[in-house]
Short mmCIF file of C-alpha atoms and ligand atoms in Angstrom, two decimals:
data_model
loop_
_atom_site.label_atom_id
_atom_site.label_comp_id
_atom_site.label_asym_id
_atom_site.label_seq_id
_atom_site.Cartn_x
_atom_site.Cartn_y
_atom_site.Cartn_z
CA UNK A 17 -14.06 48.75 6.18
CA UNK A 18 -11.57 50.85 8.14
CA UNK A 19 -8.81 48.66 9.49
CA UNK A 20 -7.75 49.76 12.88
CA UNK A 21 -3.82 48.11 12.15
CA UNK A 22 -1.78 50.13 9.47
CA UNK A 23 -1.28 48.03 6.64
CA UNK A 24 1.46 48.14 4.24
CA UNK A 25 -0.08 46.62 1.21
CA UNK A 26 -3.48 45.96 0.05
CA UNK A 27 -4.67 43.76 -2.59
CA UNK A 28 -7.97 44.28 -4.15
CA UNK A 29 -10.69 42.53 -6.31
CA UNK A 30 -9.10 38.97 -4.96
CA UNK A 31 -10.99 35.63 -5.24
CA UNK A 32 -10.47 32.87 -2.74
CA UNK A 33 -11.20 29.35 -2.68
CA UNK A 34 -14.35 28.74 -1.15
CA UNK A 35 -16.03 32.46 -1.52
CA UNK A 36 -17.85 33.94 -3.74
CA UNK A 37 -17.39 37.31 -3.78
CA UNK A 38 -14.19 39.18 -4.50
CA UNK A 39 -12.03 40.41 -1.09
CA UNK A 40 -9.37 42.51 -0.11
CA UNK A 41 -6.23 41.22 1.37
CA UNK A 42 -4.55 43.51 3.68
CA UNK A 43 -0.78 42.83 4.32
CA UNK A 44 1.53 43.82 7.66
CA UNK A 45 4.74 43.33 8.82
CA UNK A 46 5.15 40.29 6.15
CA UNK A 47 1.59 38.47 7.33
CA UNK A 48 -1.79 38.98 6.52
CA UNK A 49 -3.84 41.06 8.41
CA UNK A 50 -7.04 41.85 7.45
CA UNK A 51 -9.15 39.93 5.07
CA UNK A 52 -12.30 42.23 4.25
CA UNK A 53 -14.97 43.21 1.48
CA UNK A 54 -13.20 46.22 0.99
CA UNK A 55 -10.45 47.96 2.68
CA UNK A 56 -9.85 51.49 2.38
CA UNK A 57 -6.86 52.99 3.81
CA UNK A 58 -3.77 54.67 2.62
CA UNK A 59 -1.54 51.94 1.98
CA UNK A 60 -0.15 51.09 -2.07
CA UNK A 61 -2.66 48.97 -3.67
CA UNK A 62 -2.88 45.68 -5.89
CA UNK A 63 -5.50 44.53 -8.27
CA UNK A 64 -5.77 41.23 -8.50
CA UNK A 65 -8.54 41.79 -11.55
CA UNK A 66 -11.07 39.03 -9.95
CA UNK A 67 -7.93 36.61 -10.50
CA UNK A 68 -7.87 33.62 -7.88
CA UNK A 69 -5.39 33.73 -5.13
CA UNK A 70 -3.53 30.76 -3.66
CA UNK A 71 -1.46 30.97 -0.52
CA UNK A 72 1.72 29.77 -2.74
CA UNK A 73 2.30 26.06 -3.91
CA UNK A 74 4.16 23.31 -1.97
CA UNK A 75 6.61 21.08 -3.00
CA UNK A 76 6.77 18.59 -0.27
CA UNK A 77 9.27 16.16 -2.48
CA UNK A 78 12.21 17.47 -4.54
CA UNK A 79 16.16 16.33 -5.13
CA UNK A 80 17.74 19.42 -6.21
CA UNK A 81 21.36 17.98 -6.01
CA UNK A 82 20.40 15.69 -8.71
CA UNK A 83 18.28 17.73 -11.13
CA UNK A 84 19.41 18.68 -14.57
CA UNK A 85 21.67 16.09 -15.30
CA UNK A 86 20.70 14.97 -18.66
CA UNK A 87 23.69 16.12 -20.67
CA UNK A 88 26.16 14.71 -18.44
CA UNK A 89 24.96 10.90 -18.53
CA UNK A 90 22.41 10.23 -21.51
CA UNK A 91 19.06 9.07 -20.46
CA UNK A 92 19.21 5.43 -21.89
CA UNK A 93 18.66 4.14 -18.16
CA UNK A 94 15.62 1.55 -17.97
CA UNK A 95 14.81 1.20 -14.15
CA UNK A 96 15.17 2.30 -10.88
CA UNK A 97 18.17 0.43 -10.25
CA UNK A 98 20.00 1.95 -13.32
CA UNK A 99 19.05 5.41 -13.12
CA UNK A 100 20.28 5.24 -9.10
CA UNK A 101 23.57 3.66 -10.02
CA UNK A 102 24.50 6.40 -12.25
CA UNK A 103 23.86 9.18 -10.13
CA UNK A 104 25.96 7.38 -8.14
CA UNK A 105 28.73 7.57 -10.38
CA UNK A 106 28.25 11.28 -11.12
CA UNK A 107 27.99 12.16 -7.71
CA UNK A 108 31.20 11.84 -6.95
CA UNK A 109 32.10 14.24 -9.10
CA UNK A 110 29.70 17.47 -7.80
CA UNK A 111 31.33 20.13 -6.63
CA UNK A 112 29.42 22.87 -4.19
CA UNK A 113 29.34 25.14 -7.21
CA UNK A 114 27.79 22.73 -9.50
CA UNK A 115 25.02 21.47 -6.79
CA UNK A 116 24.19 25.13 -6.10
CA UNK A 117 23.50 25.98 -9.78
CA UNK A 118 21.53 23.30 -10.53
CA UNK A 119 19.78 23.77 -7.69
CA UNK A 120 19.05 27.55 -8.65
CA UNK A 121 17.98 26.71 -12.15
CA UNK A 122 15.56 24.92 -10.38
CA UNK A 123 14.08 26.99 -7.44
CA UNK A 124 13.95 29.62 -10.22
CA UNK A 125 11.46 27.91 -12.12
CA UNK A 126 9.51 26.69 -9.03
CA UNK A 127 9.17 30.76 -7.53
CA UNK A 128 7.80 31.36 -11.50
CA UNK A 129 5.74 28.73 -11.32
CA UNK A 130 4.48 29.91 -7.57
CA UNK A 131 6.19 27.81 -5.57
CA UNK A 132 6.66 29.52 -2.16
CA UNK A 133 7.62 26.54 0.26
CA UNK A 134 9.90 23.37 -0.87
CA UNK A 135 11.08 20.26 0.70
CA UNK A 136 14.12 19.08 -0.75
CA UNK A 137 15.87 15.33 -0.02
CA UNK A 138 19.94 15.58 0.05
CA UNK A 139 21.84 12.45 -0.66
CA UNK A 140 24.11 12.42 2.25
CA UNK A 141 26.69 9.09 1.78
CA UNK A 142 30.68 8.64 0.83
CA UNK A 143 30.54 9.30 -2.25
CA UNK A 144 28.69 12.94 -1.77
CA UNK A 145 30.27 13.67 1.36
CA UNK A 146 28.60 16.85 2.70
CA UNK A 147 29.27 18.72 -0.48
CA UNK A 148 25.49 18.80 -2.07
CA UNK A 149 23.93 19.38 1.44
CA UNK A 150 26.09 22.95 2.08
CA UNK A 151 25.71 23.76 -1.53
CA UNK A 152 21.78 23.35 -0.39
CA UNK A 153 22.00 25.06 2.67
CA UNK A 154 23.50 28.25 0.71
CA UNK A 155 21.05 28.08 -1.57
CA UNK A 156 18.22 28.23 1.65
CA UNK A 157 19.46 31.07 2.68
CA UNK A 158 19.90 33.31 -1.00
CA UNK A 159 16.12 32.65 -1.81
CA UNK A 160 14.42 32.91 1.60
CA UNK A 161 12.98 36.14 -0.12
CA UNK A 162 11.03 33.73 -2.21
CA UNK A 163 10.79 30.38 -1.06
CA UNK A 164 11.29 28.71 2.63
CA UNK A 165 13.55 25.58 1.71
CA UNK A 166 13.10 22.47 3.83
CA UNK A 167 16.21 20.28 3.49
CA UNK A 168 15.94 16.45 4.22
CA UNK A 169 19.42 14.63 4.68
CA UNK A 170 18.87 10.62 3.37
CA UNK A 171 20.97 7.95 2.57
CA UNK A 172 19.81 7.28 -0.88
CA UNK A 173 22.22 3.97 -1.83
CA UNK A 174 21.44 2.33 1.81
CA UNK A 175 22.15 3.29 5.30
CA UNK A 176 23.14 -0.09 7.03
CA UNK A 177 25.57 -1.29 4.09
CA UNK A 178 27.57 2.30 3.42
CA UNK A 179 30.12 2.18 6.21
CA UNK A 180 30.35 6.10 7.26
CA UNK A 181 27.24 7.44 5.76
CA UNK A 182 25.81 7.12 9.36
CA UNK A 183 28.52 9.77 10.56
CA UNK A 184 27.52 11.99 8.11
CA UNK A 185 23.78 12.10 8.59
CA UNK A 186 24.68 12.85 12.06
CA UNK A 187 27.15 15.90 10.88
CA UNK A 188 24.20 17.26 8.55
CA UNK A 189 22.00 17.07 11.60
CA UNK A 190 24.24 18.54 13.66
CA UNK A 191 25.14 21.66 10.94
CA UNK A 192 21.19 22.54 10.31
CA UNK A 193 19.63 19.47 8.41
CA UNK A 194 15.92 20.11 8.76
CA UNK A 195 14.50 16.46 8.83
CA UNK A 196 15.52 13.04 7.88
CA UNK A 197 14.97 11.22 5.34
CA UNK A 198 15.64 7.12 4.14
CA UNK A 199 15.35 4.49 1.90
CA UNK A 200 15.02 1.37 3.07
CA UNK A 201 14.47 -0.43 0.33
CA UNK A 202 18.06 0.07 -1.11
CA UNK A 203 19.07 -1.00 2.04
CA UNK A 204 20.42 -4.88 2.26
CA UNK A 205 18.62 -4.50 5.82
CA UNK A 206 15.78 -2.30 5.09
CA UNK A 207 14.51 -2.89 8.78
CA UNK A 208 17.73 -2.16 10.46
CA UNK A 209 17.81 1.14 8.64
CA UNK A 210 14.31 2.07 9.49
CA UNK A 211 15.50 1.53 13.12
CA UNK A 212 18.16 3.86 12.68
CA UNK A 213 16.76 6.40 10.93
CA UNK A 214 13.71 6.25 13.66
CA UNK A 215 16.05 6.09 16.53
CA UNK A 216 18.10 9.43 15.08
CA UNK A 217 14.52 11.60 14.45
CA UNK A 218 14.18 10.88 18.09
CA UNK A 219 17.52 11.96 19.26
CA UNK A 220 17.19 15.17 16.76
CA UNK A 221 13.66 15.53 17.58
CA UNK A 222 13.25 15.75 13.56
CA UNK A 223 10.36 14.84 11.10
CA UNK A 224 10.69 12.04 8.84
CA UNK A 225 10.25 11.84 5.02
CA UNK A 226 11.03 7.85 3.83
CA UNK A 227 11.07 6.67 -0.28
CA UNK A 228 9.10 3.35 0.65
CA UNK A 229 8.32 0.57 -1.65
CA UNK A 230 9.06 1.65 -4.70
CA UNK A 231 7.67 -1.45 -7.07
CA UNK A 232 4.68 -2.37 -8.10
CA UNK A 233 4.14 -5.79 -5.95
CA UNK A 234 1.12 -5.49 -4.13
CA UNK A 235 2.52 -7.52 -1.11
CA UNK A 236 5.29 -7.42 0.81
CA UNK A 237 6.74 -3.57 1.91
CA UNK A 238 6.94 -1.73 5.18
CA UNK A 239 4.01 0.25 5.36
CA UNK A 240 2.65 -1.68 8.67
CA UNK A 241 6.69 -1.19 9.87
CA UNK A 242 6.59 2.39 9.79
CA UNK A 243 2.52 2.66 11.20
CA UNK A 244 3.69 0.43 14.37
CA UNK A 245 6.97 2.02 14.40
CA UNK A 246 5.59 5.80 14.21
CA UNK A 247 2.88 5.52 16.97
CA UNK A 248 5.68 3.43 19.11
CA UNK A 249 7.21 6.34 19.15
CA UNK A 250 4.74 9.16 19.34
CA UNK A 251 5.57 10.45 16.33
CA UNK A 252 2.42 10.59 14.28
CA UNK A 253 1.57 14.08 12.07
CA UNK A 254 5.87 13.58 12.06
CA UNK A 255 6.57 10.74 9.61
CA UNK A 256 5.65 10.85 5.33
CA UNK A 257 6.62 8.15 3.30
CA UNK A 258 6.75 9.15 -0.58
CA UNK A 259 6.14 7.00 -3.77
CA UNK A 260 4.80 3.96 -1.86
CA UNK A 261 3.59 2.27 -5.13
CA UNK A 262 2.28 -0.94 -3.62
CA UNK A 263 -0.60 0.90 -2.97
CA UNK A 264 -1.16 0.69 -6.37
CA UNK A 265 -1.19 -2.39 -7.13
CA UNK A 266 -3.52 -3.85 -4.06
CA UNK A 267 -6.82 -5.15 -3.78
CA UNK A 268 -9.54 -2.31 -2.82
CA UNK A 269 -9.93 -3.70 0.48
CA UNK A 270 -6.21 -4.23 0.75
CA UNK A 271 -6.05 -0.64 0.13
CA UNK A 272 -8.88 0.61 2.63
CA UNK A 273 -6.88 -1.09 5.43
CA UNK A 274 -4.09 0.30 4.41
CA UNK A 275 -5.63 3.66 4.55
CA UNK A 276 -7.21 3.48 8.21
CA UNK A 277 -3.77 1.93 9.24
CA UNK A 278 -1.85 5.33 7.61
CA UNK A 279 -4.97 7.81 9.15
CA UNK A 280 -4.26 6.09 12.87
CA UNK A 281 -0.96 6.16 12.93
CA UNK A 282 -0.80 9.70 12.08
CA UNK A 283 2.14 8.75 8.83
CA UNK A 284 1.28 11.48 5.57
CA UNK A 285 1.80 9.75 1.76
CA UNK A 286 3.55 11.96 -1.21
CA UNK A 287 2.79 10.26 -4.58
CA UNK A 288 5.68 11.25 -7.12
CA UNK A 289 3.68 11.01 -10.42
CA UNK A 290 6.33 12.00 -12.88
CA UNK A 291 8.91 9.75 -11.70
CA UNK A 292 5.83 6.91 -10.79
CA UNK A 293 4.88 6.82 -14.68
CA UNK A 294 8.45 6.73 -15.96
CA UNK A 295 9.84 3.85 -14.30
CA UNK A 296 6.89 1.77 -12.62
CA UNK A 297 6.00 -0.88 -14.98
CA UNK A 298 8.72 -1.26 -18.08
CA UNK A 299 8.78 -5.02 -18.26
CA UNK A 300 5.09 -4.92 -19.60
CA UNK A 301 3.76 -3.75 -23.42
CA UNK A 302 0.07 -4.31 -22.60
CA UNK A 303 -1.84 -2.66 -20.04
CA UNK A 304 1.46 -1.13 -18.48
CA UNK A 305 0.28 -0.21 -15.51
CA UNK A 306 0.19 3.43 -14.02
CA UNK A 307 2.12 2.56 -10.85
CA UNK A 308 0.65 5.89 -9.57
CA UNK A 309 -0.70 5.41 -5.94
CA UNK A 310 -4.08 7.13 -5.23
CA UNK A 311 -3.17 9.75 -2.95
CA UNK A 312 -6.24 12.11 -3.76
CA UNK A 313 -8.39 8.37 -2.37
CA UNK A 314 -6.33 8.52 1.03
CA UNK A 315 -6.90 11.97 1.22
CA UNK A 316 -10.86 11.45 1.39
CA UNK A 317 -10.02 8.96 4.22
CA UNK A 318 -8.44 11.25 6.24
CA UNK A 319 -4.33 10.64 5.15
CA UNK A 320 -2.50 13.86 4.66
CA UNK A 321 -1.30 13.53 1.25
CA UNK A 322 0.60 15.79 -1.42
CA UNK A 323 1.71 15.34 -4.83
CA UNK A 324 5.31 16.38 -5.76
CA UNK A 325 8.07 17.17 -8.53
CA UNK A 326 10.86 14.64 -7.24
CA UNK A 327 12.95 14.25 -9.88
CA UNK A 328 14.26 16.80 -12.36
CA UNK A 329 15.97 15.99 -15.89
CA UNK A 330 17.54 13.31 -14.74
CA UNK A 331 17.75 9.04 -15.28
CA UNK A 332 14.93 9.49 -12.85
CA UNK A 333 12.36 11.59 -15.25
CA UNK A 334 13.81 13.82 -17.75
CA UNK A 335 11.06 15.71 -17.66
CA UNK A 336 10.63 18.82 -15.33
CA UNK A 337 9.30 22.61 -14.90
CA UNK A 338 9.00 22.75 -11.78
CA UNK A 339 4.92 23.78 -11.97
CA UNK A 340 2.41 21.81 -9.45
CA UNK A 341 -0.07 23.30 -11.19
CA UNK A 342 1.12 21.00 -14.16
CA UNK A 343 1.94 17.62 -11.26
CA UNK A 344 -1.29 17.67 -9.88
CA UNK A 345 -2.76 18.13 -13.24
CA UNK A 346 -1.10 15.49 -14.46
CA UNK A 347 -2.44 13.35 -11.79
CA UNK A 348 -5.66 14.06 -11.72
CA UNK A 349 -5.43 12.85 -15.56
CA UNK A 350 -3.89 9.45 -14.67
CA UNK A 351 -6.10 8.85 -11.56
CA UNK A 352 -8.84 9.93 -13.38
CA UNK A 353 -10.35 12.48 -11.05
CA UNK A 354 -12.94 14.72 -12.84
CA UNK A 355 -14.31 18.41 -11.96
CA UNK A 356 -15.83 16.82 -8.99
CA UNK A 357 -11.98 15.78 -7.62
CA UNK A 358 -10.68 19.16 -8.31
CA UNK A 359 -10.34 20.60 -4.89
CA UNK A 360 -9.00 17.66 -3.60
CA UNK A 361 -6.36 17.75 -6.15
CA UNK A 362 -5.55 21.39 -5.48
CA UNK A 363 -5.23 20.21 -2.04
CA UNK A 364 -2.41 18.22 -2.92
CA UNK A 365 -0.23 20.72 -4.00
CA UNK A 366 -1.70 23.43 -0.94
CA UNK A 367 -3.06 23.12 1.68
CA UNK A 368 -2.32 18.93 2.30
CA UNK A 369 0.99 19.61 1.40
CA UNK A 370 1.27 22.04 3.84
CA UNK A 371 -0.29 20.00 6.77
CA UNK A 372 2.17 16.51 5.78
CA UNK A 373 5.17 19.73 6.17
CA UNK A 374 3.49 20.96 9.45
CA UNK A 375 3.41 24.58 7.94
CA UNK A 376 1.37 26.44 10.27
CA UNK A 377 1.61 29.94 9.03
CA UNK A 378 0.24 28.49 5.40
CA UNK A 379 -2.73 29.99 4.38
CA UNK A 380 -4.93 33.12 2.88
CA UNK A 381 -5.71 33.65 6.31
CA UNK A 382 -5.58 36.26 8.77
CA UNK A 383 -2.20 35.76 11.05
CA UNK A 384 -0.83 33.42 8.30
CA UNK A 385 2.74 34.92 6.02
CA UNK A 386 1.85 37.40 3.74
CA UNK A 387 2.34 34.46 0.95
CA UNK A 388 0.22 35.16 -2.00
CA UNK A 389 -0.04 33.83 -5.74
CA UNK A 390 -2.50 35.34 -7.97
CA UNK A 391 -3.68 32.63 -10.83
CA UNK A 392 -4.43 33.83 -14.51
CA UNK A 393 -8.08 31.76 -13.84
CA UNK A 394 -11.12 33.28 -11.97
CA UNK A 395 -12.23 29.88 -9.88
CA UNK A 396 -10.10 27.31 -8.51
CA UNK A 397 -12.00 24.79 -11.01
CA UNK A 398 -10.94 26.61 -13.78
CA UNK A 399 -7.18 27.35 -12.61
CA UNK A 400 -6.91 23.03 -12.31
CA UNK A 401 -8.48 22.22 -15.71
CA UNK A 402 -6.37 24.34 -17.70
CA UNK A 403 -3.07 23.99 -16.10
CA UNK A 404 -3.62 28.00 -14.89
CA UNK A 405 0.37 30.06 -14.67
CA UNK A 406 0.80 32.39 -11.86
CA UNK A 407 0.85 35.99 -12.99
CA UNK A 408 2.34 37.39 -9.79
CA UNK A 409 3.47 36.42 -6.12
CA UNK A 410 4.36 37.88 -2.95
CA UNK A 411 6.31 36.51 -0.53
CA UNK A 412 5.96 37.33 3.18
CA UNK A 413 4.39 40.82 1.67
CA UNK A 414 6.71 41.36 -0.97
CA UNK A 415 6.35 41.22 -4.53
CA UNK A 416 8.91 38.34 -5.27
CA UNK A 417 7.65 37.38 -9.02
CA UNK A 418 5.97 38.76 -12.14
CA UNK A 419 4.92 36.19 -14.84
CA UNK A 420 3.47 38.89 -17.68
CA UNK A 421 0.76 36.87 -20.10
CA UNK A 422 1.48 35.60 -23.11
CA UNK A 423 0.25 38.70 -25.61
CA UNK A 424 -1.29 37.60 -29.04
CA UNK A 425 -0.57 39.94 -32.28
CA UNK A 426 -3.19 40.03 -34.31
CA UNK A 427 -2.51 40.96 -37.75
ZN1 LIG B 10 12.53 11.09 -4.06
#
């Protein structure tokens, strides 16, 4: 077909989710415009080689101020509590230039992996001052040509008991913080700070993106806090709460409640399963359990949901490339989701993640960016099962990555 706009890219021989048949993808002015059987004009061409395409993967949930830490504090910490008190201690010590490179290394191995939108959380408190959040906000703006970087100010040691980290949030907010985050259950008033933190989205008019309940008790927790809380104040399709392991541990009909009470109120779930595995559960040998909640379950009932990195090679998870490909692989193995739960698990890395973020121009869609990475797998169900790499991406219409295959030499 004959487009009537002039295009200044074209990709050919393209598969999308959900079609059959190859397409062409036209590109203008950084967004897509034309989505067609075939497109012939004069614009520079792309094969694709029947490869799938994916609008770009989102990382809802990242700390990139305290990723790659390993060498600087051993990894001999057993829980939660120990792996956050020595971050604490190391924090201190971060300079700008040593946030902003660890933060590189690791945006550079999320654009290879096809990352092209991120959400990062920024400890904002005494002890980090605003040091990590402008190192952040520098790094936004050097690799906007590959990635749009969300970044979510939090107080990560408490809110209500950390005299001055208050002012601070407020100062982030005030110099370009994106959203707000929280973590009420470090808090020694985890009710007070969810008042706060509530009370400051609505004088910033900001989304919210809360760690919640982070243990593996199924009672107890402030899910129904933040529900009542969120349509209160009108702010549902605004609020995510990550981790949220309780939800793992409760009673199927516990957990259907819990699921029409998240779907009503409008408040998206993030399920962290790197982090989830490596500290949920330590005190028990036998049947440790997985501590994993079942995002890709609320999803079905209507919850936007995503599954994210979080942590990086650090007390946390030393573990970390950066790849949602790999996360929500790795997900779908310990929630046991089989070919039938495949979409849904791609979901949770696309297109759900992009809803809980309120992306609106996500999408292989015409009007969406020009956001495009091209899978080394021919169906979406064969990208998930075997952990498919990216081979190349654009970003807003421009080629941003190349990720050549690995070439066998046969003898
Ligand atoms: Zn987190």
């Amino acid at each position: 077909m004959r487009t009537p706009v002039t295009l200044d890219l074209v990709v050919n021989n393209l598969r999308l989710r959900g079609r059959d048949a190859p397409v062409s993808l036209g590109i203008a002015e950084g967004r897509i415009a034309a989505i067609e059987s075939e497109i012939v004009c004069d614009a520079p061409v792309m094969d694709a080689c029947g490869r799938l395409g994916l609008p770009g993967f989102v990382d809802t949930h990242v700390h990139l101020d305290k990723a790659c830490l390993l060498g600087r504090c051993g990894h001999a910490h057993g829980d939660l509590k120990a792996a956050i008190a020595a971050v604490s201690e190391l924090k201190r010590g971060f300079t700008e230039e040593d946030v902003y490179a660890r933060g590189a290394s690791c945006l550079e191995r999320a654009i290879g992996h096809g990352t092209t939108r991120m959400r990062t959380h920024v400890e904002v408190d005494p002890r980090a001052g605003l040091r990590s959040f402008r190192a952040l906000k520098q790094l936004k703006r050097d690799y906007a040509w590959a990635l749009d970087l969300q970044l979510c100010v939090f107080p990560q040691e408490g809110l209500t008991n950390d005299p001055g980290c208050e002012d601070l949030l407020v100062e982030a907010l005030d110099d370009g913080a994106d959203l707000l985050g929280g973590c009420p259950y470090t808090d020694t008033d985890p009710v007070a700070q969810i008042d706060r933190l509530f009370a400051l989205a609505a004088r910033y008019d900001v989304d919210l993106d809360l760690h919640l309940d982070f243990d593996i008790e199924a009672s107890g927790g402030h899910l129904d806090e933040i529900c009542r809380r969120t349509e209160a104040t009108k702010r549902g399709g605004r609020v995510a709460i990550g981790h949220v392991t309780k939800l793992s541990a409760m009673t199927r009909e516990a957990f259907e409640s819990a699921a029409v009470r998240l779907a009503s109120a409008g408040v998206a779930v993030t399920a962290l399963p790197a982090t989830d595995l490596y500290l949920m559960g330590r005190a028990r040998f036998a049947d440790r359990p997985r501590g994993v909640t079942a995002v890709h379950e609320l999803a079905g009932r209507g919850v936007a949901c995503s599954v994210a990195t979080n942590n990086v090679e650090n007390p946390f998870t030393p573990f970390g490339d950066l790849s949602l490909m790999r996360m929500a692989n790795l997900y779908a193995n310990v929630a046991q989701v089989g070919p039938d739960g495949f979409s849904t698990c791609l979901d949770l890395v696309t297109d759900g993640a992009a809803r809980l973020m309120r992306l609106d121009d996500y999408g292989l869609r015409v009007g969406a960016a020009g956001d495009l990475v091209v899978m080394d797998a021919e169906s979406e169900e064969a990208a998930f099962s075997s952990i498919a790499q990216p081979v190349w991406g654009l970003k807003r219409g421009r080629r941003s990555f190349d990720r050549p295959a690995a070439v066998l030499l046969r003898p």
